XYZ file of C-alpha atoms in Angstrom:
291
model
C -59.432 46.520 -20.611
C -59.937 45.157 -17.125
C -57.103 45.320 -14.452
C -56.678 41.552 -14.514
C -55.851 41.487 -18.169
C -53.459 44.156 -17.828
C -51.343 42.253 -15.130
C -48.646 39.874 -15.812
C -45.666 39.807 -18.183
C -46.372 40.846 -21.752
C -45.840 37.995 -24.296
C -42.834 38.311 -26.478
C -43.660 39.188 -30.143
C -42.459 37.047 -32.996
C -40.207 39.886 -34.113
C -38.520 40.146 -30.762
C -37.594 36.444 -30.728
C -36.233 36.662 -34.299
C -34.103 39.647 -33.205
C -32.800 37.689 -30.250
C -31.774 34.793 -32.484
C -29.890 36.973 -34.731
C -28.073 38.539 -31.924
C -27.082 35.165 -30.694
C -25.731 34.116 -34.022
C -23.740 37.277 -34.346
C -22.139 36.722 -30.887
C -21.447 33.047 -31.863
C -19.821 34.117 -35.101
C -17.628 36.529 -33.271
C -16.078 33.696 -31.226
C -12.537 32.765 -32.146
C -12.392 29.109 -32.658
C -8.563 29.121 -31.811
C -9.328 30.853 -28.444
C -7.537 29.303 -25.402
C -10.702 29.430 -23.419
C -12.683 27.581 -25.922
C -9.966 24.996 -26.353
C -9.951 24.467 -22.609
C -13.700 23.998 -22.396
C -13.494 21.452 -25.240
C -10.981 19.425 -23.130
C -13.209 19.640 -20.201
C -16.201 18.371 -22.392
C -14.200 15.343 -23.471
C -13.162 14.473 -19.809
C -16.750 14.666 -18.580
C -18.024 12.640 -21.499
C -15.492 10.039 -20.959
C -16.265 9.782 -17.191
C -20.042 9.571 -17.895
C -19.302 6.802 -20.332
C -17.200 4.993 -17.931
C -19.712 5.489 -15.122
C -22.581 3.844 -17.278
C -20.282 0.922 -18.361
C -19.736 0.333 -14.507
C -23.327 0.363 -13.865
C -24.175 -2.117 -16.477
C -21.410 -4.496 -15.066
C -22.845 -3.977 -11.532
C -26.205 -5.122 -12.755
C -24.690 -8.151 -14.420
C -22.873 -9.024 -11.216
C -25.975 -8.509 -9.126
C -28.018 -10.853 -11.412
C -25.420 -13.563 -11.512
C -24.776 -13.318 -7.686
C -28.654 -13.734 -6.972
C -28.736 -16.666 -9.251
C -25.833 -18.257 -7.289
C -27.738 -17.618 -4.066
C -30.862 -19.401 -5.362
C -28.744 -22.331 -6.378
C -27.080 -22.516 -2.854
C -30.502 -22.785 -1.214
C -30.822 -26.096 -2.951
C -28.407 -27.662 -0.555
C -31.087 -28.142 2.015
C -32.998 -30.566 -0.262
C -30.391 -32.410 -2.398
C -28.292 -35.505 -1.343
C -25.063 -34.300 -2.860
C -24.188 -30.889 -1.402
C -20.750 -30.767 -2.974
C -22.135 -30.986 -6.411
C -24.228 -27.859 -5.750
C -21.123 -26.010 -4.270
C -19.100 -26.980 -7.247
C -21.743 -25.478 -9.642
C -21.853 -22.388 -7.466
C -18.003 -22.070 -7.840
C -18.480 -21.918 -11.687
C -21.007 -19.153 -11.355
C -18.814 -17.259 -8.875
C -15.821 -17.535 -11.224
C -17.979 -15.964 -14.086
C -18.879 -13.129 -11.574
C -15.200 -12.597 -10.862
C -14.532 -12.112 -14.464
C -17.097 -9.340 -14.397
C -15.264 -7.728 -11.353
C -12.098 -8.072 -13.408
C -13.664 -5.766 -16.041
C -14.568 -3.353 -13.273
C -10.898 -3.441 -12.129
C -9.833 -2.708 -15.895
C -12.260 0.209 -16.084
C -10.788 1.623 -12.784
C -7.154 1.303 -13.817
C -5.564 4.746 -12.958
C -8.899 6.091 -11.607
C -10.010 7.030 -8.184
C -12.162 4.006 -6.789
C -14.398 6.223 -4.681
C -15.128 8.554 -7.587
C -17.008 5.679 -9.240
C -17.963 3.735 -6.145
C -21.847 4.273 -6.208
C -21.860 2.913 -9.725
C -20.939 -0.660 -8.794
C -21.385 -0.862 -5.008
C -24.809 -2.671 -5.401
C -23.263 -5.579 -7.345
C -20.162 -5.866 -5.106
C -22.543 -6.186 -2.074
C -24.436 -8.855 -3.848
C -21.183 -10.751 -4.622
C -20.156 -10.540 -0.962
C -23.399 -11.945 0.027
C -23.072 -14.939 -2.405
C -19.416 -15.722 -1.610
C -20.077 -15.527 2.239
C -23.137 -17.795 1.788
C -21.160 -20.382 0.006
C -18.330 -20.090 2.451
C -20.737 -20.596 5.411
C -22.280 -23.734 3.662
C -18.873 -25.316 3.264
C -17.069 -24.327 6.360
C -19.827 -23.047 8.818
C -17.682 -19.897 9.394
C -17.693 -16.257 8.152
C -15.392 -15.615 5.224
C -13.058 -12.535 6.039
C -12.538 -9.510 3.913
C -8.904 -10.590 3.299
C -10.173 -13.905 1.888
C -12.518 -12.209 -0.531
C -9.940 -9.710 -1.784
C -7.390 -12.530 -2.270
C -9.680 -13.967 -4.934
C -9.929 -10.660 -6.837
C -6.500 -10.724 -8.404
C -6.529 -10.696 -12.255
C -3.637 -11.267 -14.860
C -4.220 -9.186 -17.909
C -1.924 -9.411 -20.942
C -0.906 -6.245 -22.665
C 0.742 -6.503 -26.248
C 3.411 -3.947 -26.802
C 2.622 -1.822 -29.904
C 5.527 -1.591 -32.354
C 5.969 1.521 -34.338
C 6.613 1.494 -38.037
C 10.239 2.880 -37.781
C 11.239 0.430 -35.052
C 11.995 -3.212 -35.017
C 10.579 -4.738 -31.697
C 10.310 -8.295 -30.959
C 6.902 -9.481 -30.139
C 6.349 -9.621 -26.526
C 3.453 -9.833 -24.073
C 3.735 -8.112 -20.615
C 1.541 -9.417 -18.100
C -0.230 -6.875 -15.905
C -1.652 -7.685 -12.484
C -5.002 -6.021 -11.743
C -6.435 -6.104 -8.196
C -9.824 -5.126 -6.887
C -10.254 -4.329 -3.321
C -13.714 -4.645 -1.716
C -14.200 -1.719 0.712
C -14.915 -2.588 4.296
C -18.427 -0.921 4.010
C -19.384 -3.119 1.067
C -18.230 -6.125 3.035
C -20.224 -5.201 6.070
C -23.338 -4.533 3.979
C -23.065 -7.721 2.265
C -22.583 -9.756 5.411
C -25.657 -7.946 6.918
C -27.782 -9.179 3.833
C -26.347 -12.765 4.245
C -28.297 -12.968 7.599
C -31.648 -12.848 5.610
C -30.530 -15.804 3.530
C -29.389 -17.610 6.636
C -32.909 -17.120 8.106
C -34.509 -18.568 5.027
C -32.165 -21.536 4.985
C -33.321 -22.186 8.631
C -36.825 -22.381 7.846
C -36.262 -24.542 4.745
C -34.071 -26.944 6.738
C -36.816 -27.307 9.419
C -39.298 -28.028 6.588
C -37.038 -30.762 5.294
C -36.783 -32.361 8.780
C -33.339 -30.990 9.707
C -33.312 -30.236 13.286
C -29.519 -29.429 13.721
C -29.057 -26.651 11.225
C -31.277 -24.158 12.912
C -29.424 -24.250 16.062
C -26.098 -23.843 14.147
C -27.570 -20.817 12.412
C -28.856 -19.349 15.437
C -25.443 -19.504 17.218
C -23.710 -17.975 14.102
C -26.339 -15.174 13.739
C -25.880 -14.174 17.406
C -22.207 -13.853 16.854
C -22.704 -11.713 13.781
C -25.234 -9.584 15.693
C -22.766 -9.088 18.513
C -20.117 -7.980 16.065
C -22.514 -5.363 14.394
C -23.533 -4.216 17.881
C -20.080 -3.438 18.717
C -19.913 -1.052 15.600
C -23.059 0.629 16.776
C -23.473 4.152 15.451
C -19.654 4.686 14.970
C -19.791 2.916 11.463
C -21.288 4.015 8.294
C -24.938 5.115 8.127
C -25.833 2.291 5.795
C -24.458 -0.336 8.179
C -26.606 0.909 11.015
C -29.783 0.744 8.832
C -28.959 -2.946 8.104
C -28.835 -3.796 11.810
C -32.703 -3.645 12.106
C -33.058 -6.229 9.297
C -30.302 -8.334 11.090
C -32.251 -8.300 14.325
C -35.468 -9.430 12.598
C -33.599 -12.387 11.146
C -32.048 -13.454 14.244
C -35.469 -13.086 16.089
C -37.129 -15.480 13.520
C -34.242 -18.105 13.830
C -34.341 -17.871 17.466
C -38.185 -18.353 17.515
C -37.756 -21.347 15.290
C -35.167 -22.928 17.798
C -37.389 -22.145 20.550
C -40.292 -24.010 18.919
C -38.223 -26.857 18.004
C -36.930 -27.304 21.589
C -40.213 -26.745 23.183
C -42.755 -28.146 20.844
C -40.874 -30.050 18.396
C -42.154 -33.436 19.558
C -45.722 -32.206 19.408
C -45.683 -30.791 15.779
C -45.232 -33.301 12.823
C -42.083 -32.573 10.786
C -44.018 -31.921 7.577
C -45.978 -29.127 9.351
C -43.040 -27.434 10.995
C -42.137 -25.051 7.967
C -45.976 -23.897 7.828
C -45.741 -23.078 11.591
C -42.637 -21.241 11.345
C -43.837 -19.091 8.219
C -46.886 -18.133 10.005
C -45.037 -17.160 13.258
C -42.731 -15.080 11.075
C -45.661 -13.225 9.692
C -46.841 -12.588 13.200
C -43.382 -11.354 14.247
C -43.298 -8.943 11.228
C -46.798 -7.623 12.101
C -45.823 -7.097 15.761
C -42.601 -5.219 14.850
C -44.396 -3.045 12.291
C -47.008 -2.090 14.888
C -44.289 -1.273 17.473
């Protein structure tokens, strides 16, 4: 036998594997089922299974909230091309009410639980909801919705029927329970940062439809938002500082559109403005990527 063949770990024989399985079975049979340690681990197992199941339910609710919020945002982009804006806003109200019902289910799941223990499960959906609500609020009022206004709409009334025992006579009653869900400041900031991208798209679409006033309103608003994020700087959460780069890109595209309208607006036909801005936006992205 060569030296190479003799190296390495020897393979376990079938008899060795069988003997190991028999030893494991003997050790298992020697465990006392009424042991305090075994009972404690069973309790731990039930707690972990319960938390994992709750986490998965929250993830599914977050996905539903994300989908419905995106659909609401797509609907709101129609305000630049329809004659009746209020009709679109009312339809968006109905969709957002359905989203809030989903958030109410999250509040029900988190009753008596630590919010931050399950925060990663539902934060994508909450950020998308903040983006949709702030987008609708801006279209209607031309201002930024505050965190307090968002949380004020996330108060839910839940009815809990009292259970009557067989040996007691209890009159049927229904005790209302108030459930509240509080959007965290980080989720609010991340949702507002994503809002800037939708406002940039709204700017380009408005120009393509011949609206020359909306881009300047959006440019002024985005500069105020950018200044607010610049004050936060590196002192805020890490995710917020990452969003600042995207916010600057959106602001640059809107400012470029406003510059083109002011300087060359009379030279370019209105039906060609959207194509011009789209091509310039691509050039801006290319230049930033090379830099």
